Amino acid sequence: MISIKDFSFTYKGSDVPALSGINLEIEDGDFIGIIGGSGAGKTTLAHSICAVIPHYRPGDFYGSVTVNGMDTIDTPPEDIAKITACVMQDIDSQMTTSVVEDEILFGLENFSVPAEETEQRITEALEEAGIPELRYRNLNTLSGGQKQKAAIAAIIALKPKILILDEPTGELDPQSSVRIFKMLKRLNEEHGVTVIVIEQKIMLLCEYAKKLAVLNRGRLLEYGSVREVLKDAARLKETGVSCPRVTDISEELRRRGLYTGPAAVNVDEAAEIVKGVCEADD
Ligand SMILES: Nc1ncnc2c1ncn2[C@@H]1O[C@H](COP(=O)(O)OP(=O)(O)OP(=O)(O)O)[C@@H](O)[C@H]1O
Ligand SMILES: [Mg+2]
């Protein structure tokens, strides 16, 4: 479990806290989407959970962040990394070798995975990420999307209990984005991995995440089930988060006094609501 209590962080040299007053609990096996406008503090939150903050980013740290009972402030970051793996927003800074296979191997060796296990871990991770054919490719020759998948493969080979991904589909086309989310769902449901994903494509989060956390200017504005959070579409829009178009439909009908039920979070639900309104009109 991840437990964040009264947490605030201000980067060294900055006057404004990047995060302030954050209280958040993430249960084992959860699938959380983090949304919020640019500069809202999403990456800072991800870095705080995987202990990059405070160990590699200096600043003023108040409150506590614990991961499986380990307080990130006084636990060696390597110990947190054994449980929590992070695919960063800037994947280039994360890559340390030049070939896909070496990149995966590097992590496994760092984690002292026995040599007899490495072959299977590499093959499985490449399969999971959908890139077995890229195994021997030089990272410099990969497209942005391929590189993203290679970074994900290197992380899932470590079999983390908690997986944090910072905008993993930013460089991907819609089809590849869905493939990544299907992979995350499989890791979450079949292997019990806790997934935390920062994502701009809100329709994907609606379909795959169980809960949403909304950040706005360093504060946690909302945290709850996808449906609960989307219900307040107007409030979300103020924070620079655009609701899915299907939710706009249910909320517009609500505004016009034609609908009073829960917010729609997928196309089928929106279609049902519109049908209901039309039938009531007949
Ligand atoms: N290394 C740093 N040093 C100083 N300030 C920083 C640093 N990294 C981020 N910030 C500031 O902290 C705030 C939160 O930034 P953060 O990167 O967490 O936002 P974000 O929600 O991930 O934004 P984006 O959607 O652009 O990725 C911003 O005001 C940003 O300028
Ligand atoms: Mg960010």
Coordinates of N, CA and C in Angstrom, one line a residue, residues 15 17 25 28 53 92 94 126 143 155 186 190 193 223 231-232 245 247 253 271 274:
D15 N 9.8 29.1 -5.1 CA 9.1 29.7 -3.9 C 7.7 29.0 -3.8
P17 N 5.2 25.7 -3.7 CA 5.3 24.2 -3.6 C 4.8 23.5 -4.9
E25 N -4.3 7.5 -0.3 CA -3.9 6.1 -0.1 C -4.2 5.3 -1.3
D28 N -3.1 -2.0 -2.5 CA -2.5 -3.0 -3.4 C -3.5 -3.5 -4.4
I53 N 12.2 11.7 -5.4 CA 12.1 12.7 -4.4 C 11.9 12.1 -3.0
D92 N 14.3 9.1 -22.4 CA 15.7 9.1 -22.8 C 16.7 9.2 -21.6
Q94 N 16.2 7.9 -18.9 CA 16.1 6.6 -18.2 C 17.0 5.5 -18.8
L126 N 9.6 -8.7 -23.4 CA 9.5 -8.3 -24.8 C 8.1 -8.7 -25.4
S143 N 11.7 4.4 -33.1 CA 10.8 5.5 -33.1 C 10.4 5.8 -31.7
I155 N 11.2 -2.3 -17.6 CA 10.7 -2.2 -16.3 C 9.9 -3.4 -15.9
R186 N -3.6 -6.5 -17.9 CA -3.2 -7.8 -17.7 C -2.3 -7.9 -16.5
E190 N -4.0 -10.1 -13.7 CA -3.4 -11.4 -13.6 C -2.3 -11.5 -12.7
V193 N -0.4 -6.5 -10.0 CA 0.5 -5.3 -9.9 C -0.4 -4.1 -9.7
Y223 N -10.3 12.5 -5.6 CA -9.8 11.2 -5.7 C -10.9 10.2 -5.5
K231 N -18.2 13.0 -12.7 CA -19.5 13.6 -12.5 C -19.4 15.2 -12.4
D232 N -18.3 15.6 -11.9 CA -18.1 17.1 -11.8 C -17.3 17.6 -13.0
R245 N -15.9 13.0 -24.3 CA -17.1 13.5 -24.9 C -18.3 12.8 -24.5
T247 N -19.0 11.8 -21.6 CA -19.5 12.4 -20.3 C -20.1 13.7 -20.6
L253 N -27.1 16.8 -20.8 CA -28.5 16.4 -20.6 C -29.0 16.7 -19.2
A271 N -25.0 6.1 -25.1 CA -26.1 5.8 -26.1 C -27.4 5.4 -25.3
V274 N -29.0 8.6 -24.0 CA -29.7 9.3 -25.1 C -31.0 8.6 -25.5

